[in-house]
Amino acid sequence: MRETRSTCPYCGVGCGVIIESRGAQITGVRGDPDHPANQGRLCTKGSTLHLTASAAITQQNRLLQPLRRLERGGSVQPVSWNEAMDFAAGQLLRIVDAHGPDALGFYISGQMLTEDYYVFNKLTKGLLGTNNVDSNSRLCMSSAVAGYKRTLGMDSPPTCYEDLDTADCLFIVGSNTAWAHPILFRRIEAAKAARPGMRIVVADPRRTDTADQADLYLPLLPGTDVMLFHGMLYIMLWEGWTDSAYITAHTSGFEDLKDLVRQATPEKVAQVCGISTADLMQAARWFATSKTTLSLYCQGLNQSSSGTAKNAALINLHLATGQIGKPGAGPFSLTGQPNAMGGREVGGMANLLSAHRDLANPTHRAEVAALWGVSDVPAKPGKTAVEMFEATADGEIKALWIACTNPAQSMPDQTTVRAALARAELVVVQEAFATTATCAYADLLLPASTWGEKAGTVTNSERRISRVRAAVPAPGQARHDWAIGVDLAQRLEKQLRPGLPTLFPYTQGTLDQNTESIWNEHRESTRGRDLDITGLSYGLLEREGPQQWPCPQGVGSGQARLYTDGVFPTANGRAQFAVDAYKPVIEPRNARFPFSLNTGRLRDQWHGMSRTGTLGRLFGHVAEPSVGLNPQDMARLGLKELQLVALISKRGQVLLQAKADPQVAPTQAFLAMHWGSEVLGGIDSAGLPLCGVNALMPPAFCPTSKQPELKHAAVRIEPVELPWTLVAQAWLPAGEVETVRAALRECMTQFDFASCVPFSNGVTIHDAGSERHGVLFRAAANSAPDPAVLQKITTLLRLDGADSLRYADAHLGQLRAVRQARDDKGDSVIMALLLAGNANSEAWLSAYLRQGLPAQTLGRHLLSGSSTAPVKLAPLSPQICACFNVTQASIQSVLRQHDGPPADQLMAVQTATRCGTNCGSCLPSLNRLIATSTRRLVTTDS
Ligand code: SF4
């Protein structure tokens, strides 16, 4: 058994993990008690990381050798690394010769380590001579970057996690922190418990679990954040709550901003934002008059066509009230990805250069060229993410190199993105996982290492640099991302810089020595810059643990907070107020598209689910794709729970089940960002495949940050009547689930609607050994599909053997099959079922299958197709606690017996079920159930 300290690869909280491994196998993970970001805690995602790296999953879903596709749509063939890289380099050089370097596009990722990012940035801008390198951080953080730079002068979050402990007012806007940054939310819960006088204000169109914990919830209408912030400033000015001494001493441009916000009267703001003037007043009062106010924000501000304006207007409030540069105060952008910050530091985007330099600045370009030892860095701005795929679809860009990201799931306007991938002369996908939608478009697939195998550094939301360490070697022939970049660079150099020493001399030592040599070069680029890390080294990170920047040479330790002296990194040392008028969302809802679609995260899933989507246990909280609608809208549209609907925007559609969700406001809809074509599919009326949530979203982006408006689209919702339905599910050996899912995915285009997800029997976090693994396939169509498709599904779920009962009616297009087996008590239990053409018996048959109930007495009822169970069964209850597999029903059962104050009820549930006593991710849901139960009791009593 070996233990290796590393960092969680999911969100920007940047929690420290201790990886347990045995030989080449990761066997466990736990929170690092010495890491300042999490002090030993992990959320549901982090605490299940080791399960995603099991041998069974690795064998099924990892890319293990380079693969080349000789013709589009054809199969892939193994090739050697040498053949693969020769082919790649040769094709890139051919395209550069014919069309110039700007015919290439590199699309990289905030999942990459700083060292990976550095190499790809130097490779494109320094060697190939194109700035067409952008990152999926463009979809996540570029508005935060632009907001900070525009107001404070540099892209440097001025705050730290300790500020959560001391803030008197927390202003959370556009962030469901409880689900997206759970470990920070645990810290907020602890701060509130220790100091109940702390005020929490949450502004969000959806009443999220975060909003549920607020002292004041502002249910603002989508996209109206700038108006809200202007309205708050109007009130602050009117009431004399601004800090004129701070404004005079440390800022510029306030008079112009005052002129602008004069129009943001409380009545107008209340009407535009959909909130009351009293709540607006209260928010302004708490923000301005609290001793310290910390704002937390994320994609609700960033993923917007006004992303920069939203960020800047919020920072305006901090500057106007002097709520910055002191403990517990400041504008704190929460980063989505584990190393979005590191990517920003090395300038790994189309408009940036190393160490917070700007591509548009000739001095900065010259400095970077000198550091890299090249004659120049091209001045022409590179294509940002949306522009890059549009240019490829238009034929301007001929080759796409995609590393560690899945644009065929995550980019908006999937029709254009997929047209681009199809049109490019060359698509190289450098990936750890073989299962992402983008892999299907690759001419060349290069297997990459991933979490637990990589070495380097990442930077979290509070500017803290942590080491990432390899616990095990990469499987098969997978290579590290930076090493693939270096191999490509050295092959290109033979043509582009013949006879000259390599610019990429990073492969002389051990893994750590190699990544350290890259990092040292990056470190040197920061000398004298605002993020100066010349005082840090791998050795210091090893000895002292994770460190915040800046940390210049000779200083000794990092700086927790910035701008404590009121001096900002601008030409005159003053912060600059941003004066941006409010602009509504690009697509306001209208008569044709009367719903505002809001996208967001689920508690237990991560981005495109290439990793979390392999664990059935992480589908316990939300089992299948669905769209959340307000119960009033469900009733108005005449929709039943789980009825199939079409969500249609100007660009495309998805079909999925509708669920009543009181968290969603009327005329709005909520759809999780995770549901890509890997789990949700079907075909449209033209026979074209449906490609998940981002088929709906617009390519429109913020003119400054170029970050697309991924959070909002106008849609209409139509009930879908597809008379022929299918549901199939089966328990399978762990070593087959992913393979079967991949085969079932291929069937999804045979139906108008289809989804395919894993499930598990729900075991506790400490009991992975008894976990069982299943697959659920659901489909619907106008008529029965080709019998060969049904046969394929039947065979995949092993429902065609002698141990299966079958009923078929070709005339009615119905097939029912049930496979049984003896469990270890000798009872006959259902192992698999398929109901085609008539799925009326799904609910009770599923309950038998999922709960392993004895089924030997059911006889012919198994195939009856009746919606009525032969015996009364408790319905399946949603899981609340993933760590201890606690369901809503079991919590409600405890609550029925304990009707004391909420704190006592919480204690009773935790004692009885252990719910919320491990990672705590379920605590907001648990508190919600307690609040609901208390409200019910009060209503009943009164
Ligand atoms: Fe990972 Fe969860 Fe920590 Fe984010 S909060 S870094 S997902 S353990």
Short mmCIF file of C-alpha atoms and ligand atoms in Angstrom, two decimals, residues 8 10-11 13-15 42-43 45-46 181-183, ligand 1:
data_model
loop_
_atom_site.label_atom_id
_atom_site.label_comp_id
_atom_site.label_asym_id
_atom_site.label_seq_id
_atom_site.Cartn_x
_atom_site.Cartn_y
_atom_site.Cartn_z
CA CYS A 8 -8.83 16.53 -6.86
CA TYR A 10 -12.83 18.26 -10.55
CA CYS A 11 -13.72 21.77 -9.41
CA VAL A 13 -11.92 24.47 -4.89
CA GLY A 14 -8.75 22.42 -5.42
CA CYS A 15 -9.10 19.96 -2.54
CA LEU A 42 -14.10 15.74 0.13
CA CYS A 43 -17.49 15.99 -1.56
CA LYS A 45 -17.36 13.53 -6.43
CA GLY A 46 -13.96 13.73 -4.80
CA HIS A 181 -18.30 23.99 -4.82
CA PRO A 182 -19.53 21.78 -1.97
CA ILE A 183 -16.47 21.95 0.26
FE1 SF4 B 1 -13.12 17.89 -5.69
FE2 SF4 B 1 -15.43 18.26 -4.41
FE3 SF4 B 1 -13.20 19.43 -3.54
FE4 SF4 B 1 -14.37 20.27 -5.78
S1 SF4 B 1 -15.25 20.38 -3.71
S2 SF4 B 1 -12.17 19.91 -5.49
S3 SF4 B 1 -15.13 18.34 -6.62
S4 SF4 B 1 -13.61 17.23 -3.59
#
